[in-house]
Amino acid sequence: MANPSIAQDTQVLPREQEETNEKRLNEILSSYQGKEEELIPILQQVQQAFGYLPEPMMKKIAKFLQLPESTVFGIGTFYAQFKLVPSGRNIIRVCRGTACHVRGGARILREVEKHLGIKPGESSLDLEYCLETVACIGACALAPTMVVNNATHGQMTTKKAAEALEQFRGKK
Ligand code: FES
């Protein structure tokens, strides 16, 4: 069963929003010719415009390119750059690299998961946060590390991780 506290692509949009989205999609498609090789650039542009690839748009793109929907969904799920569910505006990244791992990175990740109520790859229901893990952020001397949007936090403890998130929430 779906976790009710994380974002899913099951939102029913108000009619006006649907129309605006449709208009935006048509604008994007109008700059293409409907050729199969345009699939990836179109998906990239749609994701850039909407933050993810909404299911109804994937179907319209399939129609526009005269491709089976399964092909469009296949590409959307194959490449890590594409997101099929809405993604949180603020990205929290916790490092899972070796240097961070040996210095307690797993504890930091658990604390952040607890704090945000989501797991890596998920976004919070209010779309404020998404949580990711990374292989190394290139600041191993500061391990264990985490990044809140573009701000790197080093020598993390569970307490410092919780404080960094609280502080960030307070600033918004
Ligand atoms: S392993 Fe975490 S910053 Fe390099």
PDB file of C-alpha atoms and ligand atoms in Angstrom:
ATOM      1  CA  MET A   1       0.000   0.000   0.000  1.00  0.00           C
ATOM      2  CA  ALA A   2       1.234   3.543  -0.765  1.00  0.00           C
ATOM      3  CA  ASN A   3       2.685   5.522   2.132  1.00  0.00           C
ATOM      4  CA  PRO A   4       0.233   8.407   2.749  1.00  0.00           C
ATOM      5  CA  SER A   5       2.994  10.723   4.034  1.00  0.00           C
ATOM      6  CA  ILE A   6       5.016  10.764   0.820  1.00  0.00           C
ATOM      7  CA  ALA A   7       4.272  12.409  -2.502  1.00  0.00           C
ATOM      8  CA  GLN A   8       2.667  10.231  -5.198  1.00  0.00           C
ATOM      9  CA  ASP A   9       1.499  11.030  -8.717  1.00  0.00           C
ATOM     10  CA  THR A  10      -2.161  10.540  -7.859  1.00  0.00           C
ATOM     11  CA  GLN A  11      -3.099  14.143  -7.267  1.00  0.00           C
ATOM     12  CA  VAL A  12      -6.350  15.267  -8.852  1.00  0.00           C
ATOM     13  CA  LEU A  13      -5.652  18.744 -10.199  1.00  0.00           C
ATOM     14  CA  PRO A  14      -8.262  21.502 -10.290  1.00  0.00           C
ATOM     15  CA  ARG A  15      -9.702  21.973 -13.797  1.00  0.00           C
ATOM     16  CA  GLU A  16      -7.942  25.345 -14.263  1.00  0.00           C
ATOM     17  CA  GLN A  17      -4.564  23.913 -13.347  1.00  0.00           C
ATOM     18  CA  GLU A  18      -5.125  21.035 -15.741  1.00  0.00           C
ATOM     19  CA  GLU A  19      -5.870  23.479 -18.544  1.00  0.00           C
ATOM     20  CA  THR A  20      -2.775  25.558 -17.769  1.00  0.00           C
ATOM     21  CA  ASN A  21      -0.626  22.426 -17.741  1.00  0.00           C
ATOM     22  CA  GLU A  22      -2.121  21.264 -21.004  1.00  0.00           C
ATOM     23  CA  LYS A  23      -1.431  24.632 -22.594  1.00  0.00           C
ATOM     24  CA  ARG A  24       2.146  24.520 -21.381  1.00  0.00           C
ATOM     25  CA  LEU A  25       2.615  21.013 -22.738  1.00  0.00           C
ATOM     26  CA  ASN A  26       1.191  22.035 -26.130  1.00  0.00           C
ATOM     27  CA  GLU A  27       3.611  24.958 -26.233  1.00  0.00           C
ATOM     28  CA  ILE A  28       6.497  22.592 -25.619  1.00  0.00           C
ATOM     29  CA  LEU A  29       5.294  20.106 -28.234  1.00  0.00           C
ATOM     30  CA  SER A  30       4.748  22.858 -30.803  1.00  0.00           C
ATOM     31  CA  SER A  31       8.513  23.324 -31.066  1.00  0.00           C
ATOM     32  CA  TYR A  32       8.979  19.676 -32.128  1.00  0.00           C
ATOM     33  CA  GLN A  33       8.113  17.870 -35.313  1.00  0.00           C
ATOM     34  CA  GLY A  34       6.783  14.629 -33.860  1.00  0.00           C
ATOM     35  CA  LYS A  35       9.811  12.489 -34.661  1.00  0.00           C
ATOM     36  CA  GLU A  36      10.701   9.460 -32.561  1.00  0.00           C
ATOM     37  CA  GLU A  37      14.211  10.766 -31.810  1.00  0.00           C
ATOM     38  CA  GLU A  38      12.678  13.805 -30.126  1.00  0.00           C
ATOM     39  CA  LEU A  39      11.407  11.702 -27.240  1.00  0.00           C
ATOM     40  CA  ILE A  40      14.278  12.322 -24.796  1.00  0.00           C
ATOM     41  CA  PRO A  41      14.550  16.084 -25.455  1.00  0.00           C
ATOM     42  CA  ILE A  42      10.768  16.392 -24.993  1.00  0.00           C
ATOM     43  CA  LEU A  43      10.854  14.437 -21.728  1.00  0.00           C
ATOM     44  CA  GLN A  44      13.718  16.620 -20.513  1.00  0.00           C
ATOM     45  CA  GLN A  45      11.843  19.793 -21.352  1.00  0.00           C
ATOM     46  CA  VAL A  46       8.612  18.589 -19.752  1.00  0.00           C
ATOM     47  CA  GLN A  47      10.461  17.606 -16.604  1.00  0.00           C
ATOM     48  CA  GLN A  48      12.180  20.965 -16.499  1.00  0.00           C
ATOM     49  CA  ALA A  49       8.823  22.717 -16.814  1.00  0.00           C
ATOM     50  CA  PHE A  50       6.852  20.587 -14.338  1.00  0.00           C
ATOM     51  CA  GLY A  51       9.544  19.156 -12.056  1.00  0.00           C
ATOM     52  CA  TYR A  52       8.589  15.592 -13.018  1.00  0.00           C
ATOM     53  CA  LEU A  53       6.805  13.633 -15.754  1.00  0.00           C
ATOM     54  CA  PRO A  54       3.089  13.487 -14.989  1.00  0.00           C
ATOM     55  CA  GLU A  55       1.405  10.328 -16.312  1.00  0.00           C
ATOM     56  CA  PRO A  56      -1.220  12.082 -18.501  1.00  0.00           C
ATOM     57  CA  MET A  57       1.578  14.040 -20.203  1.00  0.00           C
ATOM     58  CA  MET A  58       3.541  10.877 -20.936  1.00  0.00           C
ATOM     59  CA  LYS A  59       0.431   9.554 -22.692  1.00  0.00           C
ATOM     60  CA  LYS A  60       0.071  12.745 -24.735  1.00  0.00           C
ATOM     61  CA  ILE A  61       3.737  12.654 -25.674  1.00  0.00           C
ATOM     62  CA  ALA A  62       3.291   9.043 -26.863  1.00  0.00           C
ATOM     63  CA  LYS A  63       0.374  10.151 -29.015  1.00  0.00           C
ATOM     64  CA  PHE A  64       2.274  13.136 -30.384  1.00  0.00           C
ATOM     65  CA  LEU A  65       5.241  10.975 -31.381  1.00  0.00           C
ATOM     66  CA  GLN A  66       3.011   8.088 -32.489  1.00  0.00           C
ATOM     67  CA  LEU A  67       4.839   5.758 -30.149  1.00  0.00           C
ATOM     68  CA  PRO A  68       3.399   3.050 -27.881  1.00  0.00           C
ATOM     69  CA  GLU A  69       2.853   4.411 -24.359  1.00  0.00           C
ATOM     70  CA  SER A  70       5.023   1.536 -23.082  1.00  0.00           C
ATOM     71  CA  THR A  71       8.000   2.978 -25.018  1.00  0.00           C
ATOM     72  CA  VAL A  72       7.576   6.419 -23.472  1.00  0.00           C
ATOM     73  CA  PHE A  73       7.089   5.008 -19.959  1.00  0.00           C
ATOM     74  CA  GLY A  74      10.026   2.653 -20.555  1.00  0.00           C
ATOM     75  CA  ILE A  75      12.359   5.562 -21.300  1.00  0.00           C
ATOM     76  CA  GLY A  76      10.933   7.580 -18.395  1.00  0.00           C
ATOM     77  CA  THR A  77      11.692   4.780 -15.946  1.00  0.00           C
ATOM     78  CA  PHE A  78      15.032   3.708 -17.448  1.00  0.00           C
ATOM     79  CA  TYR A  79      16.943   6.957 -17.033  1.00  0.00           C
ATOM     80  CA  ALA A  80      17.694   8.138 -13.521  1.00  0.00           C
ATOM     81  CA  GLN A  81      17.387  11.778 -14.661  1.00  0.00           C
ATOM     82  CA  PHE A  82      13.621  11.371 -15.057  1.00  0.00           C
ATOM     83  CA  LYS A  83      11.212  11.500 -12.136  1.00  0.00           C
ATOM     84  CA  LEU A  84       7.745  10.001 -12.421  1.00  0.00           C
ATOM     85  CA  VAL A  85       6.469  11.419  -9.152  1.00  0.00           C
ATOM     86  CA  PRO A  86       6.552  15.025  -7.946  1.00  0.00           C
ATOM     87  CA  SER A  87       9.805  15.931  -6.309  1.00  0.00           C
ATOM     88  CA  GLY A  88      10.354  18.096  -3.214  1.00  0.00           C
ATOM     89  CA  ARG A  89      11.639  21.643  -3.758  1.00  0.00           C
ATOM     90  CA  ASN A  90      14.502  21.321  -1.277  1.00  0.00           C
ATOM     91  CA  ILE A  91      16.944  18.496  -1.772  1.00  0.00           C
ATOM     92  CA  ILE A  92      18.563  16.894   1.243  1.00  0.00           C
ATOM     93  CA  ARG A  93      21.473  14.635   0.320  1.00  0.00           C
ATOM     94  CA  VAL A  94      23.157  12.334   2.793  1.00  0.00           C
ATOM     95  CA  CYS A  95      26.521  10.872   1.840  1.00  0.00           C
ATOM     96  CA  ARG A  96      26.826   7.102   1.806  1.00  0.00           C
ATOM     97  CA  GLY A  97      30.453   6.985   0.669  1.00  0.00           C
ATOM     98  CA  THR A  98      33.073   4.917   2.479  1.00  0.00           C
ATOM     99  CA  ALA A  99      34.611   7.756   4.502  1.00  0.00           C
ATOM    100  CA  CYS A 100      31.168   8.839   5.699  1.00  0.00           C
ATOM    101  CA  HIS A 101      30.017   5.273   6.246  1.00  0.00           C
ATOM    102  CA  VAL A 102      32.885   4.452   8.622  1.00  0.00           C
ATOM    103  CA  ARG A 103      32.196   7.630  10.575  1.00  0.00           C
ATOM    104  CA  GLY A 104      28.513   6.949  11.144  1.00  0.00           C
ATOM    105  CA  GLY A 105      26.821   8.052   7.912  1.00  0.00           C
ATOM    106  CA  ALA A 106      24.090   5.423   8.350  1.00  0.00           C
ATOM    107  CA  ARG A 107      23.071   6.993  11.677  1.00  0.00           C
ATOM    108  CA  ILE A 108      22.869  10.409  10.022  1.00  0.00           C
ATOM    109  CA  LEU A 109      20.670   9.007   7.277  1.00  0.00           C
ATOM    110  CA  ARG A 110      18.340   7.361   9.832  1.00  0.00           C
ATOM    111  CA  GLU A 111      18.055  10.649  11.733  1.00  0.00           C
ATOM    112  CA  VAL A 112      17.216  12.596   8.559  1.00  0.00           C
ATOM    113  CA  GLU A 113      14.666   9.930   7.519  1.00  0.00           C
ATOM    114  CA  LYS A 114      13.057  10.187  10.940  1.00  0.00           C
ATOM    115  CA  HIS A 115      13.050  13.967  10.831  1.00  0.00           C
ATOM    116  CA  LEU A 116      11.521  14.263   7.360  1.00  0.00           C
ATOM    117  CA  GLY A 117       9.343  11.129   7.490  1.00  0.00           C
ATOM    118  CA  ILE A 118      10.634   9.934   4.118  1.00  0.00           C
ATOM    119  CA  LYS A 119      13.196   7.485   2.738  1.00  0.00           C
ATOM    120  CA  PRO A 120      15.845   8.106   0.054  1.00  0.00           C
ATOM    121  CA  GLY A 121      14.187   8.660  -3.329  1.00  0.00           C
ATOM    122  CA  GLU A 122      10.984   9.975  -1.738  1.00  0.00           C
ATOM    123  CA  SER A 123       9.503  13.451  -1.354  1.00  0.00           C
ATOM    124  CA  SER A 124       7.421  14.789   1.510  1.00  0.00           C
ATOM    125  CA  LEU A 125       3.692  15.149   0.870  1.00  0.00           C
ATOM    126  CA  ASP A 126       3.890  18.962   0.991  1.00  0.00           C
ATOM    127  CA  LEU A 127       6.667  18.760  -1.638  1.00  0.00           C
ATOM    128  CA  GLU A 128       8.989  20.794   0.565  1.00  0.00           C
ATOM    129  CA  TYR A 129      11.678  18.103   0.769  1.00  0.00           C
ATOM    130  CA  CYS A 130      13.119  15.215  -1.127  1.00  0.00           C
ATOM    131  CA  LEU A 131      15.762  12.932   0.278  1.00  0.00           C
ATOM    132  CA  GLU A 132      18.623  11.430  -1.700  1.00  0.00           C
ATOM    133  CA  THR A 133      21.811   9.590  -0.938  1.00  0.00           C
ATOM    134  CA  VAL A 134      25.068  10.188  -2.793  1.00  0.00           C
ATOM    135  CA  ALA A 135      28.216   8.128  -3.260  1.00  0.00           C
ATOM    136  CA  CYS A 136      30.585  10.959  -2.192  1.00  0.00           C
ATOM    137  CA  ILE A 137      30.243  14.710  -2.210  1.00  0.00           C
ATOM    138  CA  GLY A 138      34.003  15.234  -2.364  1.00  0.00           C
ATOM    139  CA  ALA A 139      34.391  16.471   1.196  1.00  0.00           C
ATOM    140  CA  CYS A 140      35.603  13.236   2.819  1.00  0.00           C
ATOM    141  CA  ALA A 141      37.776  15.118   5.334  1.00  0.00           C
ATOM    142  CA  LEU A 142      34.519  16.442   6.806  1.00  0.00           C
ATOM    143  CA  ALA A 143      32.841  13.016   7.020  1.00  0.00           C
ATOM    144  CA  PRO A 144      30.106  12.237   7.776  1.00  0.00           C
ATOM    145  CA  THR A 145      28.480  14.817   5.539  1.00  0.00           C
ATOM    146  CA  MET A 146      25.089  15.917   4.317  1.00  0.00           C
ATOM    147  CA  VAL A 147      24.001  18.658   1.912  1.00  0.00           C
ATOM    148  CA  VAL A 148      20.913  20.822   2.288  1.00  0.00           C
ATOM    149  CA  ASN A 149      20.282  22.239  -1.181  1.00  0.00           C
ATOM    150  CA  ASN A 150      23.750  23.653  -1.900  1.00  0.00           C
ATOM    151  CA  ALA A 151      25.016  23.980   1.669  1.00  0.00           C
ATOM    152  CA  THR A 152      27.420  21.291   2.816  1.00  0.00           C
ATOM    153  CA  HIS A 153      27.322  20.241   6.458  1.00  0.00           C
ATOM    154  CA  GLY A 154      30.306  18.298   7.776  1.00  0.00           C
ATOM    155  CA  GLN A 155      31.291  16.300  10.848  1.00  0.00           C
ATOM    156  CA  MET A 156      27.677  15.482  11.387  1.00  0.00           C
ATOM    157  CA  THR A 157      26.262  13.915  14.476  1.00  0.00           C
ATOM    158  CA  THR A 158      22.603  12.958  14.738  1.00  0.00           C
ATOM    159  CA  LYS A 159      22.093  16.057  16.893  1.00  0.00           C
ATOM    160  CA  LYS A 160      23.804  18.341  14.376  1.00  0.00           C
ATOM    161  CA  ALA A 161      21.808  16.824  11.492  1.00  0.00           C
ATOM    162  CA  ALA A 162      18.532  17.468  13.323  1.00  0.00           C
ATOM    163  CA  GLU A 163      19.650  21.010  14.152  1.00  0.00           C
ATOM    164  CA  ALA A 164      20.666  21.704  10.528  1.00  0.00           C
ATOM    165  CA  LEU A 165      17.204  20.647   9.337  1.00  0.00           C
ATOM    166  CA  GLU A 166      15.450  22.631  12.061  1.00  0.00           C
ATOM    167  CA  GLN A 167      17.527  25.686  11.237  1.00  0.00           C
ATOM    168  CA  PHE A 168      16.749  25.336   7.530  1.00  0.00           C
ATOM    169  CA  ARG A 169      13.029  25.009   8.248  1.00  0.00           C
ATOM    170  CA  GLY A 170      13.189  28.082  10.467  1.00  0.00           C
ATOM    171  CA  LYS A 171      14.762  30.180   7.715  1.00  0.00           C
ATOM    172  CA  LYS A 172      12.072  29.431   5.151  1.00  0.00           C
TER     173      LYS A 172
HETATM  174  S1  FES B   1      32.581   9.678   1.333  1.00  0.00           S
HETATM  175 FE1  FES B   1      31.263  11.180   2.076  1.00  0.00          FE
HETATM  176  S2  FES B   1      32.104  13.009   1.397  1.00  0.00           S
HETATM  177 FE2  FES B   1      33.366  11.512   0.511  1.00  0.00          FE
END
